[in-house]
Short mmCIF file of C-alpha atoms in Angstrom, two decimals:
data_model
loop_
_atom_site.label_atom_id
_atom_site.label_comp_id
_atom_site.label_asym_id
_atom_site.label_seq_id
_atom_site.Cartn_x
_atom_site.Cartn_y
_atom_site.Cartn_z
CA MET W 1 0.00 0.00 0.00
CA PRO W 2 1.60 3.33 -1.03
CA GLU W 3 2.20 5.94 1.63
CA ARG W 4 -0.25 8.86 1.57
CA LEU W 5 1.08 12.07 3.09
CA LEU W 6 -0.54 15.26 4.36
CA GLU W 7 -1.43 16.88 1.09
CA ASP W 8 -3.46 13.85 -0.02
CA LEU W 9 -5.59 13.55 3.09
CA THR W 10 -7.57 16.72 3.64
CA GLU W 11 -9.86 17.11 0.65
CA ASP W 12 -11.13 13.59 -0.02
CA LEU W 13 -11.83 12.57 3.57
CA SER W 14 -15.49 12.35 4.48
CA ASP W 15 -16.78 14.85 7.02
CA ASP W 16 -17.34 11.96 9.42
CA ASP W 17 -13.77 10.67 9.18
CA LEU W 18 -12.21 14.12 9.36
CA GLY W 19 -14.42 15.16 12.26
CA LEU W 20 -13.51 12.05 14.23
CA LEU W 21 -9.79 12.48 13.50
CA LEU W 22 -9.92 16.06 14.72
CA LEU W 23 -11.97 15.16 17.80
CA ILE W 24 -9.33 12.64 18.87
CA ARG W 25 -6.48 15.03 18.08
CA HIS W 26 -7.87 17.87 20.18
CA PHE W 27 -9.03 15.56 22.98
CA GLU W 28 -5.48 14.27 23.35
CA ARG W 29 -3.99 17.75 23.23
CA LYS W 30 -6.43 18.86 25.92
CA LEU W 31 -5.43 15.93 28.13
CA LEU W 32 -1.79 16.99 28.03
CA ASP W 33 -2.87 20.54 28.87
CA LEU W 34 -4.98 19.34 31.80
CA PHE W 35 -2.14 17.17 33.06
CA GLY W 36 0.11 20.21 33.03
CA GLN W 37 -2.45 22.01 35.17
CA GLY W 38 -2.51 19.16 37.70
CA LEU W 39 -6.07 18.18 36.80
CA VAL W 40 -5.26 14.63 35.64
CA GLN W 41 -3.98 12.21 38.26
CA GLY W 42 -1.71 9.27 37.59
CA THR W 43 -0.45 8.92 34.04
CA THR W 44 -1.91 9.27 30.57
CA HIS W 45 -0.66 8.12 27.17
CA THR W 46 -1.89 9.95 24.10
CA CYS W 47 -2.20 8.58 20.57
CA LEU W 48 -1.15 11.80 18.83
CA GLY W 49 -0.14 10.88 15.28
CA GLN W 50 -1.91 7.50 15.36
CA GLU W 51 -5.53 8.69 15.33
CA TYR W 52 -6.24 7.46 11.80
CA VAL W 53 -5.77 3.80 12.77
CA PRO W 54 -8.94 3.38 14.90
CA VAL W 55 -10.83 5.85 12.70
CA ALA W 56 -10.18 3.61 9.71
CA LEU W 57 -10.91 0.36 11.53
CA THR W 58 -14.08 1.30 13.39
CA ALA W 59 -16.12 1.24 10.17
CA LEU W 60 -15.14 -2.40 9.68
CA LEU W 61 -16.48 -3.44 13.10
CA GLY W 62 -20.00 -4.32 14.17
CA GLU W 63 -21.80 -4.20 17.48
CA ARG W 64 -21.12 -7.90 18.13
CA ASP W 65 -17.37 -7.50 17.72
CA PHE W 66 -15.09 -7.14 20.74
CA VAL W 67 -12.34 -4.55 20.93
CA PHE W 68 -9.35 -4.94 23.26
CA SER W 69 -7.33 -1.77 23.70
CA ASN W 70 -4.13 -0.85 25.51
CA HIS W 71 -2.49 1.93 27.51
CA ARG W 72 -2.57 4.26 24.48
CA GLY W 73 -6.25 3.73 23.89
CA HIS W 74 -8.17 7.03 24.01
CA GLY W 75 -8.48 7.09 20.22
CA HIS W 76 -9.68 3.48 20.19
CA TYR W 77 -12.41 4.34 22.68
CA LEU W 78 -13.49 7.56 20.97
CA ALA W 79 -13.63 5.89 17.56
CA ARG W 80 -15.75 3.09 19.00
CA PHE W 81 -18.18 5.16 21.10
CA ARG W 82 -17.70 8.86 20.26
CA ASP W 83 -18.12 9.60 23.94
CA PRO W 84 -15.62 12.29 24.96
CA TYR W 85 -17.72 13.29 27.96
CA GLY W 86 -17.68 9.83 29.51
CA LEU W 87 -14.01 9.27 28.75
CA LEU W 88 -12.83 12.59 30.16
CA ALA W 89 -15.00 12.05 33.22
CA GLU W 90 -13.33 8.67 33.70
CA ILE W 91 -9.83 10.10 33.35
CA THR W 92 -10.54 12.96 35.77
CA GLY W 93 -12.70 10.94 38.19
CA ARG W 94 -15.90 12.95 37.69
CA GLU W 95 -19.56 12.00 37.72
CA GLY W 96 -20.70 10.34 34.52
CA ALA W 97 -17.43 8.42 34.17
CA VAL W 98 -17.49 5.28 32.05
CA CYS W 99 -16.30 3.08 34.93
CA GLY W 100 -17.17 5.29 37.87
CA GLY W 101 -13.75 6.93 37.83
CA VAL W 102 -11.86 3.84 39.02
CA GLY W 103 -10.40 2.79 35.67
CA GLY W 104 -8.72 6.03 34.76
CA SER W 105 -6.91 6.50 31.49
CA GLN W 106 -5.81 2.91 30.88
CA HIS W 107 -8.37 0.45 32.29
CA ILE W 108 -11.82 0.86 30.78
CA LEU W 109 -14.67 -1.61 30.37
CA SER W 110 -17.70 -0.64 28.33
CA GLY W 111 -19.83 -3.35 26.76
CA ARG W 112 -17.62 -5.25 24.34
CA TYR W 113 -14.68 -2.91 24.81
CA LEU W 114 -11.86 -3.47 27.29
CA SER W 115 -8.54 -1.66 27.71
CA THR W 116 -5.60 -2.57 29.89
CA GLY W 117 -2.25 -1.00 30.68
CA ILE W 118 -0.47 -4.35 31.02
CA GLN W 119 1.55 -5.18 27.91
CA GLY W 120 0.29 -8.37 26.27
CA GLU W 121 -2.44 -9.01 28.83
CA SER W 122 -5.26 -8.58 26.34
CA LEU W 123 -4.08 -11.16 23.79
CA PRO W 124 -4.94 -14.36 25.75
CA VAL W 125 -8.25 -12.81 26.78
CA ALA W 126 -8.99 -11.81 23.19
CA ALA W 127 -8.18 -15.34 22.04
CA GLY W 128 -10.56 -16.77 24.63
CA VAL W 129 -13.30 -14.38 23.56
CA ALA W 130 -12.63 -15.27 19.91
CA LEU W 131 -13.08 -18.95 20.80
CA HIS W 132 -16.47 -18.13 22.32
CA LEU W 133 -17.44 -16.08 19.27
CA ARG W 134 -16.40 -18.84 16.87
CA ASP W 135 -18.71 -21.33 18.58
CA ALA W 136 -21.54 -19.16 19.92
CA GLU W 137 -21.68 -16.09 17.66
CA PRO W 138 -20.38 -17.02 14.20
CA GLY W 139 -19.46 -13.99 12.13
CA ALA W 140 -18.27 -11.86 15.04
CA LEU W 141 -14.61 -11.24 15.76
CA ALA W 142 -12.25 -10.01 18.48
CA LEU W 143 -9.82 -7.21 17.61
CA ALA W 144 -6.86 -6.45 19.84
CA TYR W 145 -4.65 -3.37 19.57
CA ILE W 146 -1.03 -3.80 20.62
CA GLY W 147 2.22 -1.92 20.06
CA ASP W 148 5.52 -3.03 18.58
CA GLY W 149 6.96 -3.36 22.10
CA THR W 150 4.31 -5.91 23.04
CA TRP W 151 5.90 -8.40 20.66
CA GLY W 152 8.45 -8.94 23.41
CA GLU W 153 5.79 -10.55 25.63
CA GLY W 154 5.32 -14.30 25.72
CA ALA W 155 1.55 -13.93 25.99
CA VAL W 156 1.50 -12.74 22.37
CA TYR W 157 2.93 -16.02 21.12
CA GLU W 158 0.81 -18.20 23.40
CA ALA W 159 -2.30 -16.46 22.09
CA LEU W 160 -1.25 -16.64 18.43
CA ASN W 161 -0.40 -20.31 18.77
CA MET W 162 -3.86 -21.22 20.05
CA ALA W 163 -5.62 -18.80 17.70
CA ALA W 164 -3.92 -20.35 14.68
CA LEU W 165 -4.48 -23.94 15.84
CA TRP W 166 -8.16 -23.30 16.49
CA ARG W 167 -8.68 -20.91 13.54
CA LEU W 168 -10.10 -18.23 15.78
CA PRO W 169 -11.73 -15.01 14.52
CA LEU W 170 -8.98 -12.82 15.98
CA VAL W 171 -7.45 -9.67 14.48
CA VAL W 172 -4.23 -8.39 16.05
CA VAL W 173 -3.59 -4.75 15.13
CA THR W 174 -0.01 -3.65 15.75
CA GLU W 175 0.56 0.10 15.87
CA ASN W 176 4.28 0.15 15.16
CA ASN W 177 5.47 3.66 15.95
CA GLY W 178 9.12 2.67 16.04
CA ILE W 179 9.69 3.09 19.77
CA ALA W 180 8.68 0.96 22.74
CA GLN W 181 8.26 3.55 25.50
CA THR W 182 11.85 4.87 25.29
CA THR W 183 13.54 1.98 23.47
CA PRO W 184 13.81 2.08 19.66
CA THR W 185 12.12 -0.92 18.10
CA SER W 186 15.33 -1.76 16.25
CA ALA W 187 17.04 -2.26 19.62
CA GLN W 188 14.44 -4.62 21.10
CA LEU W 189 12.84 -6.59 18.24
CA ALA W 190 14.82 -9.27 16.36
CA GLY W 191 13.52 -10.14 12.92
CA THR W 192 10.19 -8.70 11.83
CA ILE W 193 6.63 -8.69 13.06
CA GLU W 194 5.59 -10.23 9.75
CA GLY W 195 8.06 -13.06 10.19
CA ARG W 196 6.86 -13.76 13.70
CA ALA W 197 3.19 -13.73 12.67
CA ARG W 198 3.73 -15.98 9.66
CA ALA W 199 5.69 -18.44 11.81
CA PHE W 200 2.34 -19.33 13.38
CA GLY W 201 0.58 -19.49 10.03
CA CYS W 202 -1.23 -16.19 10.57
CA ARG W 203 -2.25 -14.06 7.61
CA PHE W 204 -0.47 -10.70 7.62
CA LEU W 205 -0.78 -7.23 6.09
CA HIS W 206 1.62 -4.30 6.39
CA VAL W 207 -0.08 -0.89 6.11
CA ASP W 208 1.75 2.33 5.23
CA SER W 209 -1.26 4.38 4.15
CA ARG W 210 -2.81 7.00 6.42
CA HIS W 211 -6.00 7.29 4.42
CA PRO W 212 -9.00 5.63 6.10
CA ASP W 213 -10.72 4.63 2.85
CA GLU W 214 -7.57 3.02 1.43
CA ILE W 215 -7.02 1.15 4.68
CA ARG W 216 -10.60 -0.11 4.74
CA ASP W 217 -10.47 -1.23 1.11
CA ALA W 218 -7.37 -3.29 1.84
CA LEU W 219 -8.62 -4.78 5.09
CA ARG W 220 -12.31 -5.37 4.41
CA PRO W 221 -11.87 -8.67 2.53
CA LEU W 222 -9.30 -9.86 5.08
CA PHE W 223 -11.66 -9.11 7.95
CA GLU W 224 -14.46 -10.96 6.17
CA ARG W 225 -12.24 -14.01 5.72
CA THR W 226 -11.43 -13.89 9.44
CA ARG W 227 -15.14 -13.82 10.23
CA ARG W 228 -15.73 -16.84 7.98
CA GLY W 229 -13.13 -19.05 9.67
CA ALA W 230 -9.82 -18.29 7.91
CA GLY W 231 -8.06 -17.92 11.25
CA PRO W 232 -6.21 -15.03 12.87
CA LEU W 233 -5.04 -11.94 11.00
CA VAL W 234 -2.12 -9.73 12.04
CA VAL W 235 -2.06 -6.16 10.70
CA GLU W 236 0.98 -3.95 11.18
CA PHE W 237 0.55 -0.19 10.83
CA ALA W 238 3.74 1.75 10.18
CA THR W 239 2.78 4.82 12.15
CA HIS W 240 4.38 7.67 14.07
CA ARG W 241 3.95 8.84 17.66
CA ILE W 242 4.34 12.60 17.61
CA GLY W 243 3.66 13.10 21.30
CA PRO W 244 5.59 11.87 24.36
CA HIS W 245 5.37 8.33 25.69
CA SER W 246 3.24 9.66 28.54
CA LYS W 247 2.84 13.22 29.74
CA GLY W 248 6.13 14.96 28.87
CA ASP W 249 8.67 12.14 28.91
CA ASP W 250 9.97 12.11 25.35
CA THR W 251 13.51 10.75 25.10
CA ARG W 252 13.81 10.92 21.31
CA SER W 253 16.22 13.24 19.59
CA ALA W 254 15.04 16.45 17.94
CA GLU W 255 15.65 14.82 14.56
CA GLU W 256 13.51 11.80 15.43
CA ILE W 257 10.67 13.98 16.67
CA ARG W 258 10.89 16.13 13.54
CA HIS W 259 10.74 13.00 11.36
CA ALA W 260 7.57 11.88 13.16
CA ARG W 261 5.95 15.30 12.75
CA ASP W 262 6.88 15.37 9.06
CA HIS W 263 4.85 12.18 8.63
CA ASP W 264 1.87 13.32 10.69
CA TRP W 265 -1.52 13.25 8.99
CA TYR W 266 -2.46 16.59 10.56
CA PRO W 267 -1.63 19.45 8.14
CA ARG W 268 1.06 21.79 9.39
CA HIS W 269 0.04 24.97 7.60
CA GLY W 270 -3.67 25.43 8.13
CA GLY W 271 -4.98 23.23 5.33
CA SER W 272 -8.05 23.99 3.24
CA PRO W 273 -10.93 26.27 4.35
CA ARG W 274 -12.98 23.14 5.07
CA PHE W 275 -10.21 21.68 7.20
CA ALA W 276 -9.65 24.96 9.05
CA ARG W 277 -13.38 25.26 9.82
CA MET W 278 -13.74 21.69 11.07
CA ASP W 279 -10.48 21.94 13.01
CA ALA W 280 -11.73 25.04 14.84
CA GLU W 281 -15.08 23.36 15.52
CA ALA W 282 -13.43 20.28 16.99
CA ARG W 283 -11.11 22.36 19.16
CA ALA W 284 -14.03 24.43 20.45
CA PHE W 285 -16.12 21.33 21.11
CA VAL W 286 -13.37 19.73 23.19
CA GLU W 287 -13.12 22.93 25.23
CA VAL W 288 -16.86 22.72 25.88
CA VAL W 289 -16.51 19.07 26.91
CA ALA W 290 -13.64 19.86 29.28
CA GLY W 291 -15.43 22.80 30.85
CA GLU W 292 -18.60 20.82 31.45
CA VAL W 293 -16.89 17.68 32.76
CA LEU W 294 -14.49 19.52 35.08
CA GLY W 295 -17.45 21.37 36.53
CA ARG W 296 -18.98 18.11 37.74
CA PRO W 297 -18.43 16.78 41.27
CA LEU W 298 -16.07 13.87 41.81
CA SER W 299 -17.48 10.45 41.07
CA ALA W 300 -18.94 8.81 44.17
CA ARG W 301 -16.72 5.77 43.58
CA GLU W 302 -13.68 8.01 43.00
CA GLY W 303 -14.33 10.16 46.03
#
């Protein structure tokens, strides 16, 4: 799949896709701002630069499908539910929180959506859920988001082994941003993710594109085969993390950060009038969300 850069992305995106991309972008920026003000406790990991991945994938998922997210999961949640009020309330421990304010930024359960901050923890659970779906709800699948660093966890291989043997309806989405917390992927991953996936007999696709429609066109038939019993699918997105690992702890060099920003989907120079209008609307909406949520009392379970 050819790489699509900034200039290709603004005009032919649907309003729905662009609006969701911008909602996630400004939600994440606001979180970092709130953390700087001391209004977010604990830690928080933003998906700045990676927003297009869940935006592209959510259109391929149905209500019966399960989604397993990770520590960098705000975009996954927002793409699935479009619920910035509930998510921000959860992160700040306010009334109306998705999990009563006890899950925080990383550990959220909502229907068939679960996130965890433990690397690799979701894969065995996703495989177990996929086994249930194969037998009890044919046609549904389990999708698990992991990062390149998670391929250092044994749970990944245990889950892939069983998923391949049992031909489970499991999709493993790897958001490979080239750095595992503060360790470059090249320093901690021998071989390739493709090679490791294919060693278990899993189907594999590498994705360079940042355009949601192109991504969907490539993945739709592969997802359908997974639903029909073709076994697990591993998808690797070559993406870029333009923000810090969490909060402000970015150990990359200025050159590495500049490279990531140069490959960001978000236009650097204002974009088209349509983009500028929707960008301003999304930014203003997130400010409204933050003002309303922070004005709520603490969640009873949090307090």
